[in-house]
Each structure stands twice: as structure tokens, then as C-alpha cells.
Short mmCIF file of C-alpha atoms and ligand atoms in Angstrom, two decimals:
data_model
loop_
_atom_site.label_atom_id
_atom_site.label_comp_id
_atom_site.label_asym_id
_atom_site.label_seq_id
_atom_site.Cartn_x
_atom_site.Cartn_y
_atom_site.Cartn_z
CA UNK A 1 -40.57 33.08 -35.10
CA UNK A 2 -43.58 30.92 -33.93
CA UNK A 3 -43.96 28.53 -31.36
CA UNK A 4 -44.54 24.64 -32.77
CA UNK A 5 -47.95 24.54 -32.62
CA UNK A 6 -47.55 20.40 -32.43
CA UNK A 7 -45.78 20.67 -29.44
CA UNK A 8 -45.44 16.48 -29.96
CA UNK A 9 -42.70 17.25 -32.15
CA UNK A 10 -40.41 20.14 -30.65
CA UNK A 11 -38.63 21.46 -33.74
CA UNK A 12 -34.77 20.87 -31.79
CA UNK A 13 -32.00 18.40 -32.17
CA UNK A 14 -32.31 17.80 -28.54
CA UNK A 15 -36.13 16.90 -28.76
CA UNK A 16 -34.83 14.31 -31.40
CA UNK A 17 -31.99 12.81 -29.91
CA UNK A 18 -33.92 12.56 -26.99
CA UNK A 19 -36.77 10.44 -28.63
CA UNK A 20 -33.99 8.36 -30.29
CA UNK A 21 -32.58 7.29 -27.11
CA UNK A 22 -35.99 6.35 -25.98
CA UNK A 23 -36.51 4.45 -28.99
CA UNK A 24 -32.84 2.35 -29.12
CA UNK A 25 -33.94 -0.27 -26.01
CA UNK A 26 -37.28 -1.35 -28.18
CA UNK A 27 -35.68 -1.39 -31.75
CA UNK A 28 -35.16 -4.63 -31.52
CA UNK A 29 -37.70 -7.45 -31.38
CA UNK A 30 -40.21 -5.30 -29.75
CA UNK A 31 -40.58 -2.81 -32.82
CA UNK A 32 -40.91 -6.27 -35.42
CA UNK A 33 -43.66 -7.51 -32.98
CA UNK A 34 -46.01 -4.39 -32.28
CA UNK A 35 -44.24 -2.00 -35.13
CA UNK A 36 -48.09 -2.26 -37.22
CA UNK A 37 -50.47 -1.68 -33.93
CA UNK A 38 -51.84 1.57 -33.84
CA UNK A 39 -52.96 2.76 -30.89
CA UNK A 40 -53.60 6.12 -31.47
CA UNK A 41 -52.21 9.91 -30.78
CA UNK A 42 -50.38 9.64 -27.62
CA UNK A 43 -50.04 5.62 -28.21
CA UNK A 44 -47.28 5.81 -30.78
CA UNK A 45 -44.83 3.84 -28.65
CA UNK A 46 -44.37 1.17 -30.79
CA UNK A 47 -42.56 2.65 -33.74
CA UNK A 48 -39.87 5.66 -33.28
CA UNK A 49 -42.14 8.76 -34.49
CA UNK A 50 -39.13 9.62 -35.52
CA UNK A 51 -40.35 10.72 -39.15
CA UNK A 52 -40.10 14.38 -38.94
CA UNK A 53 -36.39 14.65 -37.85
CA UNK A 54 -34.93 12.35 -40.35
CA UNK A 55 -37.21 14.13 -42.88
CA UNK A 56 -35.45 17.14 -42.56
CA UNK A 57 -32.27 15.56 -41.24
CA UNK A 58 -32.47 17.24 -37.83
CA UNK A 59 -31.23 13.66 -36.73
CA UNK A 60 -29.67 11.51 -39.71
CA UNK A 61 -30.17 7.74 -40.89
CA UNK A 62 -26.48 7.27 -40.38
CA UNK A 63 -26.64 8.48 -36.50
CA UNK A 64 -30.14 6.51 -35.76
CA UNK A 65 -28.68 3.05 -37.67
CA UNK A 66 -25.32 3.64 -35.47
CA UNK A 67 -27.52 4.15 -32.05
CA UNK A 68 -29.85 0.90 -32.62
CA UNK A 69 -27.05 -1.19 -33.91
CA UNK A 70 -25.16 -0.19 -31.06
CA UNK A 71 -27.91 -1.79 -28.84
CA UNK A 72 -28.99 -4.65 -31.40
CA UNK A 73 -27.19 -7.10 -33.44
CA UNK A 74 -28.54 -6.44 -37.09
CA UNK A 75 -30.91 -9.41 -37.22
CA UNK A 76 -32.78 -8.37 -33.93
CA UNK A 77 -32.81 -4.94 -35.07
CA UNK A 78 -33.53 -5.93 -38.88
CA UNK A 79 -36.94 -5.28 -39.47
CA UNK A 80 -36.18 -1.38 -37.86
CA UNK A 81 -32.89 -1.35 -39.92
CA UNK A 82 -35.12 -2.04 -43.36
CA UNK A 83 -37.65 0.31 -42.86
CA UNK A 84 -34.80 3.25 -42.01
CA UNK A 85 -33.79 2.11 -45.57
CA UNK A 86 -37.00 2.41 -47.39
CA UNK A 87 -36.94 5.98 -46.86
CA UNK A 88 -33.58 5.81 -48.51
CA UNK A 89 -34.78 3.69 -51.08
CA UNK A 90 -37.70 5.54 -52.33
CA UNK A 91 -35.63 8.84 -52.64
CA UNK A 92 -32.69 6.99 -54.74
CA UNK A 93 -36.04 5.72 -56.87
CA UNK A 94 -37.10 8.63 -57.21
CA UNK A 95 -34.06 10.13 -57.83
CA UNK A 96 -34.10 8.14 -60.93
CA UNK A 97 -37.40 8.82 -62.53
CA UNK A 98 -38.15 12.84 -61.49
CA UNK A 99 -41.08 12.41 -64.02
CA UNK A 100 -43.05 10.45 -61.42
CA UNK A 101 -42.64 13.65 -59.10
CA UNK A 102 -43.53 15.91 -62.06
CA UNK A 103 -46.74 13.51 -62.87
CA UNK A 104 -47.62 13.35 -59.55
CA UNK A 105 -47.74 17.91 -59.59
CA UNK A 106 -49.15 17.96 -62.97
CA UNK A 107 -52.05 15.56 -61.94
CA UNK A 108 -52.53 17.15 -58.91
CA UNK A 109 -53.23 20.52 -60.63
CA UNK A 110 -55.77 18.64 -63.13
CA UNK A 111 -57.81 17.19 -59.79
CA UNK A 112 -57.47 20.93 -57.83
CA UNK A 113 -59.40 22.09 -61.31
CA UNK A 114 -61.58 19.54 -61.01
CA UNK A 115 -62.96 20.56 -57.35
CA UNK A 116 -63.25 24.06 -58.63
CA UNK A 117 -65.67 22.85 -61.63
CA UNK A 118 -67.15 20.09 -60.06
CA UNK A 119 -69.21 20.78 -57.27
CA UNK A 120 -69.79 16.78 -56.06
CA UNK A 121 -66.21 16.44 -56.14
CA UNK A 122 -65.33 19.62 -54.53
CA UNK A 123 -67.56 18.16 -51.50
CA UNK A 124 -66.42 14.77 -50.78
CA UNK A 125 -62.72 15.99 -51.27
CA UNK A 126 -64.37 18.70 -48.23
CA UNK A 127 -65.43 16.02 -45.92
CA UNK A 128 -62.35 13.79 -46.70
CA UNK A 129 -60.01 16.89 -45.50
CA UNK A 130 -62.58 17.70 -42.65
CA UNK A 131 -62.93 14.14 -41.19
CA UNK A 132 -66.54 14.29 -42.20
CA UNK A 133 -67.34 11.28 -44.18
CA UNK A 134 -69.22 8.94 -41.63
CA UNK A 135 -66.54 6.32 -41.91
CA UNK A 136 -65.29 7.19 -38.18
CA UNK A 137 -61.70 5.43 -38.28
CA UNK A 138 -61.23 7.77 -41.45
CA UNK A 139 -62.51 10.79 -39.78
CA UNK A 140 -60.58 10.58 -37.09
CA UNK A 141 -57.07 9.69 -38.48
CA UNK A 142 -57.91 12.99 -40.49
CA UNK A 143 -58.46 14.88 -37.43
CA UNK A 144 -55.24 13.59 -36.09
CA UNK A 145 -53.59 14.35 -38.84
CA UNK A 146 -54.51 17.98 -39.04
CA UNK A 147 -53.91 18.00 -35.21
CA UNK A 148 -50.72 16.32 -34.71
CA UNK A 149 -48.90 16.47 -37.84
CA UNK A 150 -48.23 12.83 -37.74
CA UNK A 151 -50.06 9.12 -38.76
CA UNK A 152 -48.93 5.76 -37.78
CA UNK A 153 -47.80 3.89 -40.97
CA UNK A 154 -50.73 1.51 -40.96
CA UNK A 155 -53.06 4.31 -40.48
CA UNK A 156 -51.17 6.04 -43.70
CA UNK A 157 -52.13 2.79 -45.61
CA UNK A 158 -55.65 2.69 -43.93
CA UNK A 159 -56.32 6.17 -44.97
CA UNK A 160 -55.02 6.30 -48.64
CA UNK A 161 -56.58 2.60 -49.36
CA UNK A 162 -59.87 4.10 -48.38
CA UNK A 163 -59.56 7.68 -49.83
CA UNK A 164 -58.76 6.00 -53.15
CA UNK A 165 -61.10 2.58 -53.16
CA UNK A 166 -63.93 3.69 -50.95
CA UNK A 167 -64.25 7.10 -51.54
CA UNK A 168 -63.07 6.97 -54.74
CA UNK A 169 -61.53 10.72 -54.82
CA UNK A 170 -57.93 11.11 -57.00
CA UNK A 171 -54.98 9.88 -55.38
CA UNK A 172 -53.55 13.46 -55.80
CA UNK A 173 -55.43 14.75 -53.51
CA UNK A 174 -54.76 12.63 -50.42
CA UNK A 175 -51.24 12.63 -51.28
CA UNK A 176 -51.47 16.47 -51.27
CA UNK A 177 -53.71 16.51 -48.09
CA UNK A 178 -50.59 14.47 -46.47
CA UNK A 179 -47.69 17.21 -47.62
CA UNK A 180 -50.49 20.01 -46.63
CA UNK A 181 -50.06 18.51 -42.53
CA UNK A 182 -47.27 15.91 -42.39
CA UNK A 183 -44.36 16.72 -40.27
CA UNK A 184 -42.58 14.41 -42.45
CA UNK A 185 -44.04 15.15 -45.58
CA UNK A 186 -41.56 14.21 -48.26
CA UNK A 187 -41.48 13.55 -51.79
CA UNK A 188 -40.36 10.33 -52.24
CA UNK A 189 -41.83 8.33 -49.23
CA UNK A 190 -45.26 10.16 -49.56
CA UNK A 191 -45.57 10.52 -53.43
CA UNK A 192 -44.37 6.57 -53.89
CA UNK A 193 -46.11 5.46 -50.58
CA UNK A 194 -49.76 6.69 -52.00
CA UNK A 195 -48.36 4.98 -55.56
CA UNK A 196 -47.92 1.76 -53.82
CA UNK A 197 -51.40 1.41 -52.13
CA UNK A 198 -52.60 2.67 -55.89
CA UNK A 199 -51.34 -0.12 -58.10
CA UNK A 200 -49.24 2.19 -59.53
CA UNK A 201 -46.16 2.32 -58.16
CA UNK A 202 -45.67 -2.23 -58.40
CA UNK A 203 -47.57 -2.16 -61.04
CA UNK A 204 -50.95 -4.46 -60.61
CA UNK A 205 -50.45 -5.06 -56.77
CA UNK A 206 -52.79 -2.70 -54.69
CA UNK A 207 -53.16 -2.19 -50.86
CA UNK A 208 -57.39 -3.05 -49.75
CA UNK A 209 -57.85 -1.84 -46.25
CA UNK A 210 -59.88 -4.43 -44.44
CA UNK A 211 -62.65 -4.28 -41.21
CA UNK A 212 -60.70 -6.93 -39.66
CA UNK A 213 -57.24 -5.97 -39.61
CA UNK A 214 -58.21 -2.12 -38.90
CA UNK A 215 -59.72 -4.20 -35.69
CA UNK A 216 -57.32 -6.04 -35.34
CA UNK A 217 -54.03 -3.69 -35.07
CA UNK A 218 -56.08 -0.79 -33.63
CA UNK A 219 -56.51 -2.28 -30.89
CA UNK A 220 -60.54 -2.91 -31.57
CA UNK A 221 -60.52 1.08 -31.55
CA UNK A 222 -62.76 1.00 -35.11
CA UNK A 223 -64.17 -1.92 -37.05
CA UNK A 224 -65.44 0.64 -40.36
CA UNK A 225 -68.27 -0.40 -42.00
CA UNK A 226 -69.00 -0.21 -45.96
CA UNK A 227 -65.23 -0.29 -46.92
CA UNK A 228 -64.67 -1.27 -50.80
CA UNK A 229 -64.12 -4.87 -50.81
CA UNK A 230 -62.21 -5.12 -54.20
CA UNK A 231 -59.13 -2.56 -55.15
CA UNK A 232 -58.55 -2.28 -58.37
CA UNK A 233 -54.96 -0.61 -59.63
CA UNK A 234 -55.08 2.47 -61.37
CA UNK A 235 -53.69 2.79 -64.52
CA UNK A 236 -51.03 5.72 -65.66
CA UNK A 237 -47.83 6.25 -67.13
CA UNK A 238 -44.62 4.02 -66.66
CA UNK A 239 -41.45 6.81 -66.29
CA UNK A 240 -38.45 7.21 -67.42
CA UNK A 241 -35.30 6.17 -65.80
CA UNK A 242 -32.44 8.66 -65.75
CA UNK A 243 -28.47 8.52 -64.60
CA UNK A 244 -28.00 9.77 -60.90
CA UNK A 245 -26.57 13.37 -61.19
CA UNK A 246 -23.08 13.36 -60.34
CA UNK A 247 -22.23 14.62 -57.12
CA UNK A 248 -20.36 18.62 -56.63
CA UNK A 249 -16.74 19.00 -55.50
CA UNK A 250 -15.71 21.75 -53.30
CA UNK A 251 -12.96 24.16 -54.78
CA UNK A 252 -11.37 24.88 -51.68
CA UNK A 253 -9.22 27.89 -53.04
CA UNK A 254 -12.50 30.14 -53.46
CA UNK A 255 -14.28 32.35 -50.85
CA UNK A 256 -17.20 30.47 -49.98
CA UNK A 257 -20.78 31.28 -48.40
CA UNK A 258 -23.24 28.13 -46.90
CA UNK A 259 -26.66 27.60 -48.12
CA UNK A 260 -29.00 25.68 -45.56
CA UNK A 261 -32.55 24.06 -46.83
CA UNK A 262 -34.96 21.52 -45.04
CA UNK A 263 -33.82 18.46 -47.04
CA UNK A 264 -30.47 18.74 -44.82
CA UNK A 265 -30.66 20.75 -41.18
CA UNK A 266 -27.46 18.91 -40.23
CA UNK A 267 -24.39 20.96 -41.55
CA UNK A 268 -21.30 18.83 -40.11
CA UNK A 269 -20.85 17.37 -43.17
CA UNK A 270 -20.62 20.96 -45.16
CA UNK A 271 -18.35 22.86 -42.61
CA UNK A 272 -15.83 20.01 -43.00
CA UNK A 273 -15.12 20.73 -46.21
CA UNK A 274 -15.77 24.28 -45.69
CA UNK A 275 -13.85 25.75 -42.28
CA UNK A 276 -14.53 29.25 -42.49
CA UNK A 277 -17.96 30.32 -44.86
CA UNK A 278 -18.37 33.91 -45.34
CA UNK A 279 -21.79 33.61 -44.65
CA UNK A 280 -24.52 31.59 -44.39
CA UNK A 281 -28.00 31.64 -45.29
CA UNK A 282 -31.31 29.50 -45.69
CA UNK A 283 -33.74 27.99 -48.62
CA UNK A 284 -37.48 28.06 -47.07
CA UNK A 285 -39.45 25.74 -49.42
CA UNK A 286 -41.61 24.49 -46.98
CA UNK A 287 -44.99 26.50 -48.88
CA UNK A 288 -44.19 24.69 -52.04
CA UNK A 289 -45.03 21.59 -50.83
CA UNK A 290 -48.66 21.93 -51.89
CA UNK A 291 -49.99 24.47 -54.47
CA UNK A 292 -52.84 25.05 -51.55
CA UNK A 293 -51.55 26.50 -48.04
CA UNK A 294 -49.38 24.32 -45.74
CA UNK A 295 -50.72 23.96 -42.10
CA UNK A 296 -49.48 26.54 -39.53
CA UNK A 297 -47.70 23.87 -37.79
CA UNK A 298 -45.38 22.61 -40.39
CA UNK A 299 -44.70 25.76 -41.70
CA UNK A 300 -43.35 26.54 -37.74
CA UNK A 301 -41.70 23.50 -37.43
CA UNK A 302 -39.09 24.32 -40.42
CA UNK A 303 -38.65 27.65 -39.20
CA UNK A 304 -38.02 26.63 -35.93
CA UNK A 305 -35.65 23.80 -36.87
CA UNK A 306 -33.74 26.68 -39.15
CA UNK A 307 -33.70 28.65 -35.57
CA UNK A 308 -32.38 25.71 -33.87
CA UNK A 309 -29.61 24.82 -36.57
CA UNK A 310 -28.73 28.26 -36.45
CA UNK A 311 -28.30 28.59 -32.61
CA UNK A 312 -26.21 25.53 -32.45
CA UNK A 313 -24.01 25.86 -35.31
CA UNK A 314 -23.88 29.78 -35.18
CA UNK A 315 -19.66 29.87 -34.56
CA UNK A 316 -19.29 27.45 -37.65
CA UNK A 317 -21.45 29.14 -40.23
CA UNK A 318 -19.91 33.13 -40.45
CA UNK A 319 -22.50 35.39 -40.80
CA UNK A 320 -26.22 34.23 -40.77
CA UNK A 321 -28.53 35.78 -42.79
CA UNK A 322 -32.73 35.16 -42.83
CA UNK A 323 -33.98 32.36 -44.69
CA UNK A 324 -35.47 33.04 -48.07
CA UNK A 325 -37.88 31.94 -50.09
CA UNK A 326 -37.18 34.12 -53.13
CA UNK A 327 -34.39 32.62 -55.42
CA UNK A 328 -33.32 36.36 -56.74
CA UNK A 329 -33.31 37.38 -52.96
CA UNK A 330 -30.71 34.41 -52.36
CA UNK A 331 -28.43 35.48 -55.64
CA UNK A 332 -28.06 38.83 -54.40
CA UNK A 333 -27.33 37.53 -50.68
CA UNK A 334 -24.75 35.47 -52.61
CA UNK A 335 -23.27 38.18 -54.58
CA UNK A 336 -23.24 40.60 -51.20
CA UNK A 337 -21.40 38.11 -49.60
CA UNK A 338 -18.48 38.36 -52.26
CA UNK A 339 -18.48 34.61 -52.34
CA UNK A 340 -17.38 33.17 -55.86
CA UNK A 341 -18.59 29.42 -54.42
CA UNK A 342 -21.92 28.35 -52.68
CA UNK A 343 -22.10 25.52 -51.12
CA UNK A 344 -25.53 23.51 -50.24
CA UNK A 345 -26.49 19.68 -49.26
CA UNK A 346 -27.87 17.76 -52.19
CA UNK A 347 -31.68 18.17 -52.27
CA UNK A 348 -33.35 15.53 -53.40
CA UNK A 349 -36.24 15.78 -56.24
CA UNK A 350 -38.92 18.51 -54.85
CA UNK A 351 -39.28 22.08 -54.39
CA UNK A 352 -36.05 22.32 -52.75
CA UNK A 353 -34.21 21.25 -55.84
CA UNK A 354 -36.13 22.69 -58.34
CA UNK A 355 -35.49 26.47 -56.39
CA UNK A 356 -31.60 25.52 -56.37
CA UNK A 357 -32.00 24.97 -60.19
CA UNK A 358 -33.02 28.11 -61.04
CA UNK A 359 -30.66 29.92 -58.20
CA UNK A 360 -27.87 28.02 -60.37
CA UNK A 361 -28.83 29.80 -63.20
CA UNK A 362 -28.82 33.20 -61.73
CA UNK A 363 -25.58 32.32 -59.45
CA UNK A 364 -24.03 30.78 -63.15
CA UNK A 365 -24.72 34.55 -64.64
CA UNK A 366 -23.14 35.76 -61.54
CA UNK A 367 -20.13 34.01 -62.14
CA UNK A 368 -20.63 31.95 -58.95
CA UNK A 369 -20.46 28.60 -58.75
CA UNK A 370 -23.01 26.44 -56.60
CA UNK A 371 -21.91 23.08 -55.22
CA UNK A 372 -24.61 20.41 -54.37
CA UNK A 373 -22.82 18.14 -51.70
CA UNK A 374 -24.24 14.74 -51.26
CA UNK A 375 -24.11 12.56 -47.79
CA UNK A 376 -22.09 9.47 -48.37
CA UNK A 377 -25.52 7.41 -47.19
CA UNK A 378 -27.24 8.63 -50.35
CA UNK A 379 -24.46 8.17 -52.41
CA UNK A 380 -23.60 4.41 -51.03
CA UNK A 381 -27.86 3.37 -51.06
CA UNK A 382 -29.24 5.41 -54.41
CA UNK A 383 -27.58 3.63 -57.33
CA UNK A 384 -28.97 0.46 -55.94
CA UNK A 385 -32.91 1.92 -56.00
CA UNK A 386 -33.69 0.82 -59.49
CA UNK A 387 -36.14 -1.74 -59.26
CA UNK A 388 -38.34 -3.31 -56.40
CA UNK A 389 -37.24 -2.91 -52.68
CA UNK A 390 -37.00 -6.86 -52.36
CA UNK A 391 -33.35 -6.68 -54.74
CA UNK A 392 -32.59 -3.01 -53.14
CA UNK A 393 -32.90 -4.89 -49.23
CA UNK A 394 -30.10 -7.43 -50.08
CA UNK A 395 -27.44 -4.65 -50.30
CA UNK A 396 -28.72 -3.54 -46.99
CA UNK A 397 -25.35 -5.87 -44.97
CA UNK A 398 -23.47 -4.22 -47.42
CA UNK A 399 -24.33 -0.90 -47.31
CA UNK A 400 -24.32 -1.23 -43.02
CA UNK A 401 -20.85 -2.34 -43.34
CA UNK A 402 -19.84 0.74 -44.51
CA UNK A 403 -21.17 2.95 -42.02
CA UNK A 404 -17.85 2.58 -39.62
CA UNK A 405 -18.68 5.66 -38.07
CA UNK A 406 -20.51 8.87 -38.63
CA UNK A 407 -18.32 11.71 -37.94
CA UNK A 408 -19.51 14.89 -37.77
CA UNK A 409 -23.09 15.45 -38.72
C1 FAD B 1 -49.53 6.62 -48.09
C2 FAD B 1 -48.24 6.79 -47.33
C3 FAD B 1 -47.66 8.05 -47.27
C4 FAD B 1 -46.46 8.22 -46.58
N1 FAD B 1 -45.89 9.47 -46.54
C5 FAD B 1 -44.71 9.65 -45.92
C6 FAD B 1 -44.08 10.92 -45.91
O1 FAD B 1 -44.56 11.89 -46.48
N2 FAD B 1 -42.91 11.05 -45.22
C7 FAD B 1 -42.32 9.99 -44.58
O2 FAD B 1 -41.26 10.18 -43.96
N3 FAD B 1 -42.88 8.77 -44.61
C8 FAD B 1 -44.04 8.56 -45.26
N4 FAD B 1 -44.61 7.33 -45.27
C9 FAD B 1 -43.85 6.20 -44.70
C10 FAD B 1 -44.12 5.87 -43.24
O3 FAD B 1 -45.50 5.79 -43.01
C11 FAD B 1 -43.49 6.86 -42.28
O4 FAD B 1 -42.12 7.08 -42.60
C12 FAD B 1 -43.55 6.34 -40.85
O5 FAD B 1 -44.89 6.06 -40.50
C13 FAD B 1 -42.95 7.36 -39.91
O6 FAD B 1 -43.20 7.02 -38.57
P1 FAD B 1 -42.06 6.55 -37.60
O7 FAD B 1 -40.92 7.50 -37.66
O8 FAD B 1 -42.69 6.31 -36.29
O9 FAD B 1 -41.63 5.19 -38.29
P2 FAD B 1 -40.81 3.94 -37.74
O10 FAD B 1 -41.65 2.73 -37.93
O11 FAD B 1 -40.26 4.16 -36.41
O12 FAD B 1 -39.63 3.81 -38.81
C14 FAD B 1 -38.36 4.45 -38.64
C15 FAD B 1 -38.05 5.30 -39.84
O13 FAD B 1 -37.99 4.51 -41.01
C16 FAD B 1 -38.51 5.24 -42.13
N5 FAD B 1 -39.70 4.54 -42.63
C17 FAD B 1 -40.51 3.71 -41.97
N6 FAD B 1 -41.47 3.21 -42.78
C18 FAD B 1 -41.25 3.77 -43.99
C19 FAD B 1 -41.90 3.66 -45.26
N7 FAD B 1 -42.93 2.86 -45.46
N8 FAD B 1 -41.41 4.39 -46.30
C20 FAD B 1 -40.34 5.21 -46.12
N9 FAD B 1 -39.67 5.32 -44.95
C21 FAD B 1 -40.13 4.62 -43.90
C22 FAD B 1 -38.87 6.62 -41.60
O14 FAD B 1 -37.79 7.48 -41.81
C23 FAD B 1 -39.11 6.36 -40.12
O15 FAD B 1 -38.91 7.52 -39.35
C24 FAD B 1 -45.83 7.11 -45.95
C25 FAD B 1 -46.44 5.86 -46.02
C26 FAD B 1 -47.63 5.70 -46.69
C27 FAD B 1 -48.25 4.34 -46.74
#
């Protein structure tokens, strides 16, 4: 398998729980002071860049909440401990209306047509991607993007404020251009957090990116010139909003196999309730992020993280097979295995859980059952995602109270 090509973020456990312990002594008051200064690749100090391993739950939100609240009381450490539970938030919203997602895929393939017919379009959306608009904070947050895999939250707003009320290109498209070169890039917190600055997502309330405070918490790196001085929301659809799914049970009387994907890379949870898999194997979604090609280094940092979960979980998991990206290659690893159960962490609206649909229906012809297993974090925080974050923040004491503990991750 490749090397990481951004070597910031080692694709390892370790690499994470080394950047957590870092992180704990300036959770507190220091992260609610300086947490919106960006200053810059190689700057990041301020926040916990730890984005990419909670993404794909190299590290958990249970094990990073324990760490800083083992250093902080909850009201130092409260403005860390909310944001933690946005990401939480926006998948238990999203959770709850899967027809934003499927909006979000279906417009997206209505604005990729677009720059394929429309040559003026197809340029701008050219020099957005390539950093080449003449706006030079904007060019160079997508340069650091493309280079590093990662953006400061304020630059996230910056960037998708301007890309949608300066340069007036479909919010699609920047969304997609993040899940293209994101470490992190996730459904929920990327698809919601380019709603937001939109208008879309509370309805009527938009995000302007401003001269000043680009100045201001950039440390007086860029002041851009000819930003849009009004944002107006965009308009579209309100969605649905649909029962949680309930949540699998193990039958612990039938041989079993594990099945790994990059919404979970922490397995402690699954080998409790399974001792002794026949086998395990892996889900690669990671190219159906984006109808267009993912960059080279995300695609290497999900194959390396399957590498490293692999490696340090080998005695636990039976016999490893290769990750797949083929659903029919996955049923017949299932059926070789002689397993009559599969088991595989709850993934959350995306490609992951649209592939583990449709292995269900092979697996269900099969006669084998597959068993979605969700974390007791999602579980406690999702039901309580169905309207703003303001009502979702008050359950946060609540929800903390019930961490007691992480066991075995
Ligand atoms: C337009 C836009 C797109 C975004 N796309 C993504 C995405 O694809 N994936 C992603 O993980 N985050 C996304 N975010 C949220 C946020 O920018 C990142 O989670 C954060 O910048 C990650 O850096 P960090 O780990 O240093 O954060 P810290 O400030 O150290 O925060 C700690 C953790 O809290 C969570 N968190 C913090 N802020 C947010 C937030 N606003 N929404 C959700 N969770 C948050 C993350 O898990 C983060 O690792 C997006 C935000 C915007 C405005």
C-alpha cells in the first residue's frame, strides 16, 4: 500500500493519540480564546487538527471527551466539548433527513453537467479548484487544501462564503471540491457545514465572509479585496424527517465473520460482542465520496488506516481478508467464510451505507444475516438532533454524564 502522501496526518492510532495528548493541556481556555485564528499550514496549534481521526474513528469522541475532561472541568473545556458534539449532531441530523444527502448528490450531478455544457462555468469552477481566481486568501486556502488535506474551520467558512457569494459557482461544487481533498471529509459535517454558510441549512441566516475579520483572525496574513458585501440565502427544498433506524442485535449462537469500513476503524466495540470472528474483511468507499476522482492522499490515508487497524487488531479479527470495494466481491467473501452472521459498525448516511444496503440484499439471498452495530455515543446524542444545535447543546451535561468510561474501543 502507499505511503500518506500528507505526511501531516500519519494514517496510525499512534499518530492520533499522540496529537490528542498534545492537544488535552490547551483544551481548555486556550482553545475558546484562539480556537477561530488561523494561522496557516504548520500554524494549526490552536484547535486539535484532530478531524481526520475522529472522521474515521481512528481515535473516538468518547476517548477524546474522556482525555480533555480528564484535564478540564466541563465549563473550562466547554466550548472544545460543544464543538466535539457538533460533529455528532450533524450526523444524528442527518441521520434523520437522508434526502438532504440525496439532494445534495443529485444536485451535484446537475452542476458537474453544467461545467461540461457550459464553458464559463466550467472555467471559474477551474480556477476555484486551481487556486487561480486573483482573490489570494482564496487561492491559497485552495492550495492548502489540495496540499495538506486539511482547512482551519474559519478558513472552511471563508472559503465556502466566498465560493458561493463572490464567485457565485453552485454550492455543490465546493462541497464536492472539499470530499475530493479533505482528510475529514464527511457527510454530515461537510454537506450541512456548506448548507449553513448557504442559508439553507437555518433557513434565511447566511455566513458573509468579511475583509476585516479574514484580517483580523489570520493574523493580517490577507485582507481580500472585492468580496460580495451582501449574502443572500439560497432557496431549495425543506426534507423530510424520518425515525432513526433501529439499531442490530448480535445472535451470538451463529458463526460470525467482521466487516470493517472507514465510518468506524476502531473495532473494540465489535469483538466484544463477537470473541472469535471467522474472518474479517474491509468496505473501501473512500472513491465514492465524489463522482470525480478523490486525491491520492485521501485515498492512502484510508488504506493505510485499514493497514494500521489490521496490524493492531490482527489476533482479534480471525482471518483478514483485502478490503473491497465491490459489494458482490464482499457476499462471496461472506459466503466463503461459512459465516451465517456479519457483523459491521453502523455507517452513517453516505457511500458506506448505501454499499451495506445493497450487500444486505445479496447477504439476505444468501441466507446471511448482516448486523449494523451502533456506538452507544450515537445512540445516546442522535435522537436529540432534530432541530437547531442551540436545543441539541442543552443535552450536552446529560449526555457527558453518561460517558462513565469508555471501555474498549
Ligand atoms: C463548509 C464547511 C465544511 C466542513 N466540512 C467538514 C468535513 O467534511 N468533515 C469534518 O469533520 N468537519 C467539517 N467541517 C467542520 C469543521 O470545520 C472541522 O471539523 C474542523 O475544522 C476540524 O478541525 P479540528 O479537528 O482542528 O477541529 P477542532 O476545533 O479541534 O474541533 C475538535 C473536533 O470537533 C469537531 N468539530 C469542530 N468543529 C466542527 C463543526 N463546525 N462541525 C462538525 N464538527 C466539528 C471535529 O470532529 C473536530 O475534530 C466543516 C465546516 C465547514 C464550515
Amino acid at each position: 500500500m502507499t505511503q500518506s502522501i500528507a505526511t501531516d496526518f500519519p494514517a496510525t492510532r499512534t499518530a492520533a493519540l499522540e496529537r490528542l495528548s498534545r492537544f488535552v493541556p490547551h483544551a481548555g481556555a486556550d482553545y475558546a480564546r484562539m480556537r477561530n485564528h488561523d494561522f496557516g499550514a504548520g500554524g494549526h496549534r490552536h484547535v486539535s487538527t484532530l478531524s481526520p481521526y475522529l472522521r474515521h474513528r481512528l481515535l473516538t469522541e468518547a476517548e477524546v471527551l474522556e482525555a480533555v475532561l480528564g484535564r478540564h472541568s466541563p465549563q473550562a473545556a466547554e466550548k472544545f466539548v460543544q464543538e466535539v458534539y457538533w460533529r455528532s449532531y450533524w450526523k444524528g441530523w442527518l441521520e434523520q433527513r437522508p434526502a438532504v444527502w440525496e439532494m445534495y448528490r443529485s444536485g451535484l450531478t446537475a452542476a458537474l453537467d453544467q461545467v461540461q455544457t457550459q464553458s464559463g462555468l466550467r472555467r471559474a469552477w477551474a480556477d476555484a479548484c486551481g487556486g487561480q481566481t486573483g482573490i489570494d486568501a482564496f487561492d491559497h486556502w485552495a492550495q492548502e487544501l489540495r496540499q495538506r488535506g486539511y482547512l482551519h474551520n474559519h478558513a472552511r467558512m471563508w472559503f465556502a462564503s466566498i465560493w458561493i457569494f463572490t464567485l457565485r459557482l453552485p454550492w455543490e461544487l465546493g462541497a464536492d471540491f472539499f470530499m475530493r481533498h479533505l482528510l475529514d471529509g464527511d457527510p454530515a459535517s461537510n454537506t450541512l457545514g456548506w448548507r449553513w454558510v448557504a442559508g439553507l441549512q437555518t433557513r434565511g441566516k447566511t455566513y458573509l465572509a468579511r475583509p476585516d475579520n479574514i484580517e483580523t483572525y489570520t493574523g493580517g496574513r490577507f485582507r481580500p479585496k472585492g468580496l460580495a458585501t451582501v449574502a443572500i440565502p439560497l432557496d431549495g427544498p425543506e426534507a423530510p424527517r424520518i425515525a432513526l433506524p433501529s439499531v442490530g442485535q448480535v445472535d451470538r449462537d451463529l458463526p460470525t465473520a467482521l466487516l470493517l469500513h472507514d465510518d468506524d476503524l476502531s473495532p473494540g466495540y465489535l469483538c466484544d460482542q463477537v470473541p472469535a470472528p471467522l474472518g474479517t474483511s474491509f468496505l473501501s468507499t473512500v472513491t465514492e465520496r465524489s463522482p470525480l476522482h478523490v486525491a491520492p492522499h485521501l485515498e492512502s490515508f484510508v488504506s493505510d488506516a485499514m493497514v494500521d487497524v489490521a496490524t493492531r487488531w490482527k489476533d482479534r479479527l480471525g482471518e483478514l481478508s483485502p478490503p473491497k470495494q465491490q459489494v458482490e466481491a464482499l457476499a462471496l467473501w461472506a459466503h466463503e467464510t461459512g459465516a451465517r452472521q456479519i457483523v459491521t459498525p453502523y455507517a452513517p448516511v453516505g457511500p458506506n451505507a448505501r454499499a451495506l444496503d445493497a450487500l444486505e440484499r445479496h447477504l439476505t439471498h444468501d441466507g446471511i444475516r448482516l448486523v449494523r452495530l451502533r456506538r452507544a455515543h450515537d445512540s445516546a446524542a442522535w435522537p436529540h438532533a432534530t432541530h437547531g444545535f442551540f436545543k441539541f447543546k442543552d443535552k450536552i451535561p446529560a449526555l457527558l454524564g453518561a460517558l462513565k468510561g469508555i471501555g474498549p474501543v
